[in-house]
Coordinates of C-alpha atoms in Angstrom, one line a residue:
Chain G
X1 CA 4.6 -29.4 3.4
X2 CA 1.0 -30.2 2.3
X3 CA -0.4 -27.7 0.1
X4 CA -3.3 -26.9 2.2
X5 CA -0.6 -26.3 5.2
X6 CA 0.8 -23.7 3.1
X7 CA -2.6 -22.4 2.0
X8 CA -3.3 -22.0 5.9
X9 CA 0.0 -20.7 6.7
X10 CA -0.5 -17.7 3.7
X11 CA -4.0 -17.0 4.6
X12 CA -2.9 -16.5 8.3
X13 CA -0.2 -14.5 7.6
X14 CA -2.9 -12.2 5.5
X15 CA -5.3 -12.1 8.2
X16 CA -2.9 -11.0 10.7
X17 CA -2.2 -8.1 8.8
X18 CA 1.0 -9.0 6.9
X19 CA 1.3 -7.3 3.8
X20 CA 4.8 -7.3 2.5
X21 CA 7.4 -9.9 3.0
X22 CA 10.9 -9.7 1.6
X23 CA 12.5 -13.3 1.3
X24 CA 15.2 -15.3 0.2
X25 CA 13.7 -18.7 -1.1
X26 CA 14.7 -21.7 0.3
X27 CA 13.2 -25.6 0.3
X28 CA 11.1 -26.3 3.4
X29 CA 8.4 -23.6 2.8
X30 CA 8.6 -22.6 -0.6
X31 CA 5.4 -23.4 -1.9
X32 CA 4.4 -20.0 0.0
X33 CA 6.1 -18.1 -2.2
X34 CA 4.0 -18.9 -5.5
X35 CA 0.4 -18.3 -3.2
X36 CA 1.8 -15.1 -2.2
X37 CA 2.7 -13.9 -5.5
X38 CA -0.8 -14.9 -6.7
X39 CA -2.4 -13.0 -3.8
X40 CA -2.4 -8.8 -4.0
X41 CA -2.8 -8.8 -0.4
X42 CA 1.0 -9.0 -0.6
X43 CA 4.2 -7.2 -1.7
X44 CA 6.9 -9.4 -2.0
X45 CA 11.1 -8.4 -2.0
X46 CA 13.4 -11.2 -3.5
X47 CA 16.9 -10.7 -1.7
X48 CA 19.9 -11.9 -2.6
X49 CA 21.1 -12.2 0.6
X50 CA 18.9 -12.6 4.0
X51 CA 20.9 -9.7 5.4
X52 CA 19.3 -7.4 2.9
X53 CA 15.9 -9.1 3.2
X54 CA 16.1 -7.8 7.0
X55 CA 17.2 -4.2 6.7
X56 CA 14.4 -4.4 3.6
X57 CA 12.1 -5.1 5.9
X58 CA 13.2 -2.1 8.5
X59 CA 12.5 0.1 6.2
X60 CA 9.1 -1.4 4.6
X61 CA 8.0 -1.3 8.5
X62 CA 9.2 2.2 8.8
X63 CA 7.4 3.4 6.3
X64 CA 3.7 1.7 7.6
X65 CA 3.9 -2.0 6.1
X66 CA 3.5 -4.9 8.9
X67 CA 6.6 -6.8 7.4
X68 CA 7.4 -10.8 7.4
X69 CA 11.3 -11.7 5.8
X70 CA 11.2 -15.4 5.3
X71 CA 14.2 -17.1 5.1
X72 CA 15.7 -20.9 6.4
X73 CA 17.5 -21.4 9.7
X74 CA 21.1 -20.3 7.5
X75 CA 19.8 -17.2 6.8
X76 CA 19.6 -16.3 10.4
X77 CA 23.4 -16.6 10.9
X78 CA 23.6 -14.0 7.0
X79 CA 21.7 -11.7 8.6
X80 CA 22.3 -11.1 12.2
X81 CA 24.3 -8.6 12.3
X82 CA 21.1 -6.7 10.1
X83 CA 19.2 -8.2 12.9
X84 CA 21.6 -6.1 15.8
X85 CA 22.5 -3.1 14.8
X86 CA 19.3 -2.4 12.9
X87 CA 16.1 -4.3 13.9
X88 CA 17.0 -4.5 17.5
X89 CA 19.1 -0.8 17.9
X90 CA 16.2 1.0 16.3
X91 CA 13.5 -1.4 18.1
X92 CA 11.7 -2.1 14.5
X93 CA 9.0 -5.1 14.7
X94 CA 9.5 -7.6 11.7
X95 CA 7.9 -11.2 11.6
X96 CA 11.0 -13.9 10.6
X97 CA 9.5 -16.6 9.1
X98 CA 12.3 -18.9 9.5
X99 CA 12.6 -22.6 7.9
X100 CA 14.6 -25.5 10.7
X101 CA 16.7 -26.6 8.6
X102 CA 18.9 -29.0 9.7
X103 CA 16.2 -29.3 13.0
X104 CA 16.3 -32.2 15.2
X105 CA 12.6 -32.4 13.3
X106 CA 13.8 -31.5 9.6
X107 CA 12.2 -34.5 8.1
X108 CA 14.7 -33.8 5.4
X109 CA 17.5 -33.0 7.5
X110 CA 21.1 -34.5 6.4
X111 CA 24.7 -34.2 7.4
X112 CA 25.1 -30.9 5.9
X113 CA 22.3 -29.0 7.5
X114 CA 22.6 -30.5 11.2
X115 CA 25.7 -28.1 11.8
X116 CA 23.3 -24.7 11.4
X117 CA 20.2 -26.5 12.6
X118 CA 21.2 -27.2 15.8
X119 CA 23.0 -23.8 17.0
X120 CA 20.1 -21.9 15.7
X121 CA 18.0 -21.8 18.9
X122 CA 20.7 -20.9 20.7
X123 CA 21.4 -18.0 17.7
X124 CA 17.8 -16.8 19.1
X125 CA 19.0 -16.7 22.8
X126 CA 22.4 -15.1 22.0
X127 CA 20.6 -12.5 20.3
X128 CA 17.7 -11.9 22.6
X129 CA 15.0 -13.0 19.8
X130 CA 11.7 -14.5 21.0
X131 CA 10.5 -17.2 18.9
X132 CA 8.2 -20.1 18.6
X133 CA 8.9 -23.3 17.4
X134 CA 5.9 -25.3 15.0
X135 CA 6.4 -28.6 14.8
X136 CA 2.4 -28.8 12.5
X137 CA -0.5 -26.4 11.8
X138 CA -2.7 -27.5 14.5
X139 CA -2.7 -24.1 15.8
X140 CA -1.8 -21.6 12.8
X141 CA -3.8 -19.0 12.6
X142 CA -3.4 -18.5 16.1
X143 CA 0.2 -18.7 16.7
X144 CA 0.5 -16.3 13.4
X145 CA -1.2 -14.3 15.2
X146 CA 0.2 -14.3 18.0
X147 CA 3.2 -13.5 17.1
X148 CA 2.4 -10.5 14.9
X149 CA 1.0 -9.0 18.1
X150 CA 3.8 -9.8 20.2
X151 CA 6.5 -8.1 18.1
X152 CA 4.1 -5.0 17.6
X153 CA 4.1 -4.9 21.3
X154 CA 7.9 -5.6 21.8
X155 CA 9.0 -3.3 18.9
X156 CA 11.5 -6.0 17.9
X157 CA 11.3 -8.9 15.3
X158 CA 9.8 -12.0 16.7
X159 CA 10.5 -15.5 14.6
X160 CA 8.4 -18.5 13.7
X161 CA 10.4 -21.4 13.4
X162 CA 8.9 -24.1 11.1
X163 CA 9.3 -27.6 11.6
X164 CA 8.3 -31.1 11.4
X165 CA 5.3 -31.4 9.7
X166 CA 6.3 -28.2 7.9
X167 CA 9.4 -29.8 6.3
X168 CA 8.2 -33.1 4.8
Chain U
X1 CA 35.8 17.4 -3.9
X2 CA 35.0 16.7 -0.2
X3 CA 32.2 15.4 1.1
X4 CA 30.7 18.6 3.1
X5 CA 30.7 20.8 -0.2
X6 CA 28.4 18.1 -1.7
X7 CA 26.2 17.7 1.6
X8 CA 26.3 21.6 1.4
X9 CA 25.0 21.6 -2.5
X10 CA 22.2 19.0 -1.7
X11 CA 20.9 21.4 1.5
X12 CA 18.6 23.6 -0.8
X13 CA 17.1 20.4 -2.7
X14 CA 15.7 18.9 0.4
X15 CA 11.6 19.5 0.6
X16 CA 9.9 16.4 1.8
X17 CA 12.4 13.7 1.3
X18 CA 13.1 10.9 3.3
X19 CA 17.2 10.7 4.1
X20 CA 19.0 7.5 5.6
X21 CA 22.4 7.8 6.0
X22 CA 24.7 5.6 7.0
X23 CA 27.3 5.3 10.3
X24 CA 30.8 7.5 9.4
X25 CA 31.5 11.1 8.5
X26 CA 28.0 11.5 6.1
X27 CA 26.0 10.7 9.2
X28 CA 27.7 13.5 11.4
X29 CA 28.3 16.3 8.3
X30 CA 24.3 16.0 7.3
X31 CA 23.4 16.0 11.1
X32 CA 24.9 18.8 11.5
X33 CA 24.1 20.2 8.4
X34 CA 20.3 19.1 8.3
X35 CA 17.7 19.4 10.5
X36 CA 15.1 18.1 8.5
X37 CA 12.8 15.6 10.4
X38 CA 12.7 13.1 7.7
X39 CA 16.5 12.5 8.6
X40 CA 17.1 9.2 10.0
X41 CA 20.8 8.5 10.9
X42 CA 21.5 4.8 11.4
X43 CA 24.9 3.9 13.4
X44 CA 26.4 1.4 11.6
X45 CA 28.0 0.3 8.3
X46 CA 26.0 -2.0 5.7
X47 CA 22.1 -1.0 6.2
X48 CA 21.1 2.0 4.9
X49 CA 21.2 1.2 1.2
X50 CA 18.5 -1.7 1.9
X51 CA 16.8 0.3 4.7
X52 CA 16.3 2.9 2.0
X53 CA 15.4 0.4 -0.4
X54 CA 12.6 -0.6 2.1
X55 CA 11.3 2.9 2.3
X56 CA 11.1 3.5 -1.4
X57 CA 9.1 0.2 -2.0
X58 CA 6.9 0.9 0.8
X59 CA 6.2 4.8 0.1
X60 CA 7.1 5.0 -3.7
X61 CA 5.4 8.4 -4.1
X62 CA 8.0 9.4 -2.1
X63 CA 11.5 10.4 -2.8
X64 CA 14.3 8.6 -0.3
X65 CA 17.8 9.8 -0.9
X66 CA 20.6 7.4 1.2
X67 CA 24.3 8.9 2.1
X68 CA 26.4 5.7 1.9
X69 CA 29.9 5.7 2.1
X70 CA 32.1 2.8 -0.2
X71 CA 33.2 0.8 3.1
X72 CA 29.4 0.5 4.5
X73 CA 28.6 -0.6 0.2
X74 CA 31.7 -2.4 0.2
X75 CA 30.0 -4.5 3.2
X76 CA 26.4 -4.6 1.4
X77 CA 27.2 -5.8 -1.9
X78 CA 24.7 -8.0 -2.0
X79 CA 22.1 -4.7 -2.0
X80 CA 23.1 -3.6 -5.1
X81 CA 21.6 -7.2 -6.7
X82 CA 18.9 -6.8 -4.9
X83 CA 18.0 -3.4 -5.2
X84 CA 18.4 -3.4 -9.2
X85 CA 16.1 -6.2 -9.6
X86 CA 13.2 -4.5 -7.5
X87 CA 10.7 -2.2 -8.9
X88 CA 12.1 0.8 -7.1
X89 CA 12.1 4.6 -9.3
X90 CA 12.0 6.9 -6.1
X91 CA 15.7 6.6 -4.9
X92 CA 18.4 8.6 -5.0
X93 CA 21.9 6.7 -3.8
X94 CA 24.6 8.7 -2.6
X95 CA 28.2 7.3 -2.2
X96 CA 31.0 9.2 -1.0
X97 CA 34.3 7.2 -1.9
X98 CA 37.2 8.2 -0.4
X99 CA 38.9 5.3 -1.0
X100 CA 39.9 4.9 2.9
X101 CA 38.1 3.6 6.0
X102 CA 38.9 7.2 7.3
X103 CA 37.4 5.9 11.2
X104 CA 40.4 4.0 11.7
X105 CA 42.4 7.0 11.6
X106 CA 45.2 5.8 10.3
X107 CA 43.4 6.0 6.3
X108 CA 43.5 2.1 5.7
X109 CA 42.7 1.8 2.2
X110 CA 39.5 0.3 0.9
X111 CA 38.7 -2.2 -2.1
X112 CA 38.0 1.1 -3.9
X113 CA 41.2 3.0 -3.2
X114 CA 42.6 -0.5 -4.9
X115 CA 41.1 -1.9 -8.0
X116 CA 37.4 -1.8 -7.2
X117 CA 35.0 0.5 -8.8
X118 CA 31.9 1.0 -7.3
X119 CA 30.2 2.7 -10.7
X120 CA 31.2 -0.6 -12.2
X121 CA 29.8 -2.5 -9.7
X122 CA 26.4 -1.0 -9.8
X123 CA 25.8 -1.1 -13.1
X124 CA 26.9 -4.8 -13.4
X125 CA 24.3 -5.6 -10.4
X126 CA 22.1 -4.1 -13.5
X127 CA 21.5 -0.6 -11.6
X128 CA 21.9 1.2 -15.4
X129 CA 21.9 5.0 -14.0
X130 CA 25.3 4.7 -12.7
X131 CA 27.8 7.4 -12.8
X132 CA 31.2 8.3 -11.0
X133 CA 31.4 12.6 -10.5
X134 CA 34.7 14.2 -9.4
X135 CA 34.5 17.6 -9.3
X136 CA 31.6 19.4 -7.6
X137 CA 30.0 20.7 -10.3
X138 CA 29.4 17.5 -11.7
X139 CA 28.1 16.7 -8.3
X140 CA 25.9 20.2 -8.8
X141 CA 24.5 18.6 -12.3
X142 CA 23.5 15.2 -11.3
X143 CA 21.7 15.9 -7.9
X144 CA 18.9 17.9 -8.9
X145 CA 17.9 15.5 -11.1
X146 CA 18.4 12.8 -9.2
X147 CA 16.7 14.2 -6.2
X148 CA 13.4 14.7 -8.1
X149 CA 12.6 11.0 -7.4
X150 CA 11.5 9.8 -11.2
X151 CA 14.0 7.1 -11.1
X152 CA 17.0 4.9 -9.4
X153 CA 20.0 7.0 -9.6
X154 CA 23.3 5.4 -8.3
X155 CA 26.5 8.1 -7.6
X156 CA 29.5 8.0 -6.6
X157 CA 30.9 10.4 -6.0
X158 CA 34.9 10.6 -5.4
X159 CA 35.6 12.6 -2.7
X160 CA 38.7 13.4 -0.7
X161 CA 39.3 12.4 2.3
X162 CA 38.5 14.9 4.9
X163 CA 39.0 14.4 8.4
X164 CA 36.1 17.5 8.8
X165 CA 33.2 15.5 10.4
X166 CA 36.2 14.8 13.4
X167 CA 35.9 18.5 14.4
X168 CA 31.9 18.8 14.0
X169 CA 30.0 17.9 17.0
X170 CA 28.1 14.4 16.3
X171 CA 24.7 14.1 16.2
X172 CA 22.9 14.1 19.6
X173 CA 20.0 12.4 18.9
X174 CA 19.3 8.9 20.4
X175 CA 18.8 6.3 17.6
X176 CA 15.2 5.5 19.0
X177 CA 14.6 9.4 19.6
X178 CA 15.4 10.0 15.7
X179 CA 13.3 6.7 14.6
X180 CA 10.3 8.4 16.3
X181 CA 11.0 12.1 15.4
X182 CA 11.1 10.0 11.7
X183 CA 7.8 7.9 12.4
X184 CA 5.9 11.3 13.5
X185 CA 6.6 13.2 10.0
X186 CA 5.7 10.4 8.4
X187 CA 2.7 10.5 9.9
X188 CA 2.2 14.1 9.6
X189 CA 2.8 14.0 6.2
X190 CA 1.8 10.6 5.0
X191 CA -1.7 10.4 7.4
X192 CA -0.6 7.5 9.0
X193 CA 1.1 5.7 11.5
X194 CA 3.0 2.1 11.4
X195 CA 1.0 -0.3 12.7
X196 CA 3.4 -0.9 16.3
X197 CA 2.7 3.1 16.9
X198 CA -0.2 4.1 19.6
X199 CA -1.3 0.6 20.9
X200 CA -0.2 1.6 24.5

């Protein structure tokens, strides 16, 4: 990703009120990670597993934060279970920031990605999950956005899924 | 030690904290024991250490005490990584081992009714207030302290198996009728709502 692509994507997670995001690093996005850390708009939760980054970020939202859990298309499959019987029971909005790893668009996508890449939109339906794929940053701020307004209004987490330009 | 006598003991430390508990007999002893609106009962295994963990980063001049069971840790032990290497003082983690997933009813044994010891554990996550209590007034001589919030505390506590919270009627509050009951004394007593609340 192009660092000013990340410095667009951090500044419009900011802007759409996002103030703490719990994580678990991976390699498509990671240069948000240092520009977050640098920024005091936000508190950030390393996670050793995405499945505690999620039930983090229930009870960061609970308790008045507007929560992001970034994480790569893997961690979707860690954490659903977090996702059911938490996020969704209790209707709690959280933003996923989710990598495509292993995407038909991963620019760096290889035989042992493709597997988890390609079942994770259908992870999405199965579990009732509206998302939005971005293939570049033509439209950021706006799909950011968005998407922090459209889980506030669904009371359920709502995933960006980053690809393309967003994994070179 | 059961698990009710300690529920029982922590009753008259309760003033404004925030309690998750997690799905199993702790979830239907403290509902019936407490009505305290800053109760939120989650329904299944594996959550409510992180969930609490969320709520002590997010209000940490407030004091969150989570009921956990050693099955629902057994499932999360991943939380216990991440929970020792956040910046979290205002937590107070409950476990009551039995050693047995009791909801089978049959008392299949669990990792910690083998060789598994969930003190241990904790403190090699790097959670360094760990302690194991057995008898209730060891129980009666950690809580209070541990309750007042001023740092992580991490106890298990070794109960046995009681087959009580079978006979005690479970909790009758809807999941999403307890997350709002839980949102609105937070915002009674915090000033403010979550930023999903009221946009109707």
């Amino acid at each position: 990703m192009e660092p000013e692509l990340a410095i667009r994507l951090v500044t419009s997670l900011r802007e759409a009120g996002i103030d703490f995001v719990s994580y678990l690093p991976e390699s498509r996005l990671s240069q948000i990670l240092p520009l977050m850390r640098k920024d005091p708009g936000f508190k950030l939760a390393p996670s050793a597993s995405e499945a505690d980054a999620v039930s983090i970020a229930v009870g960061t939202t609970l308790g008045g934060k507007q929560t992001a859990c970034y994480m790569e298309s893997t961690g979707i499959y860690v954490s659903c279970y977090q996702l059911l019987v938490v996020a969704l029971h209790l209707r709690v909005p959280v933003l996923l920031l989710v990598s495509h790893l292993g995407g038909f668009d991963d620019q760096r996508n290889s035989f042992l990605y493709s597997l988890a890449g390609r079942r994770l939109i259908p992870q999405f339906e199965a579990l009732d999950i509206e998302f939005k794929v971005l293939e570049n940053g033509n439209h950021i701020e706006q799909d950011i956005g968005n998407a922090v307004r459209t889980m506030n209004a669904l009371r359920e987490p709502v995933a960006l899924v980053f690809t393309g330009d967003f994994t070179t | 030690m059961n698990r009710y006598e300690c529920l029982q003991s922590l009753m008259p430390l309760i003033t404004d904290h925030l309690i998750v508990t997690s799905q199993s007999g702790q979830r239907i002893e403290w509902g019936s024991l407490s009505k305290h609106e800053g109760n939120l009962l989650l329904g299944e295994m594996g959550a409510a250490l992180s969930v609490g963990t969320g709520l002590a980063l997010a209000l940490p001049k407030r004091k969150i005490v989570v009921l956990e069971s050693d099955g629902s840790v057994l499932l999360a032990l991943s939380s216990l990584a991440t929970l020792a290497n956040l910046e979290v003082s205002n937590l107070a983690v409950f476990i009551f081992d039995n050693g047995a997933y009791s909801g089978t009813r049959i008392s299949e044994p669990s990792a910690t009714g083998g060789r598994t010891d969930l003190e241990t554990v904790a403190r090699g996550a790097g959670i360094e207030r760990s302690v194991t209590v057995r008898e209730l007034a060891e129980f009666e001589k950690y809580a209070p302290s541990a309750m007042e919030g001023k740092a992580l505390n991490f106890i298990v506590c070794k109960v046995q198996e009681s087959l009580l919270h079978r006979d005690i009627p479970r909790p009758d509050l809807d999941l999403l009728e307890n997350k709002y009951r839980f949102i609105r004394y937070l915002q009674r007593t915090e000033g403010r709502l979550p930023s999903f609340i009221g946009r109707g």
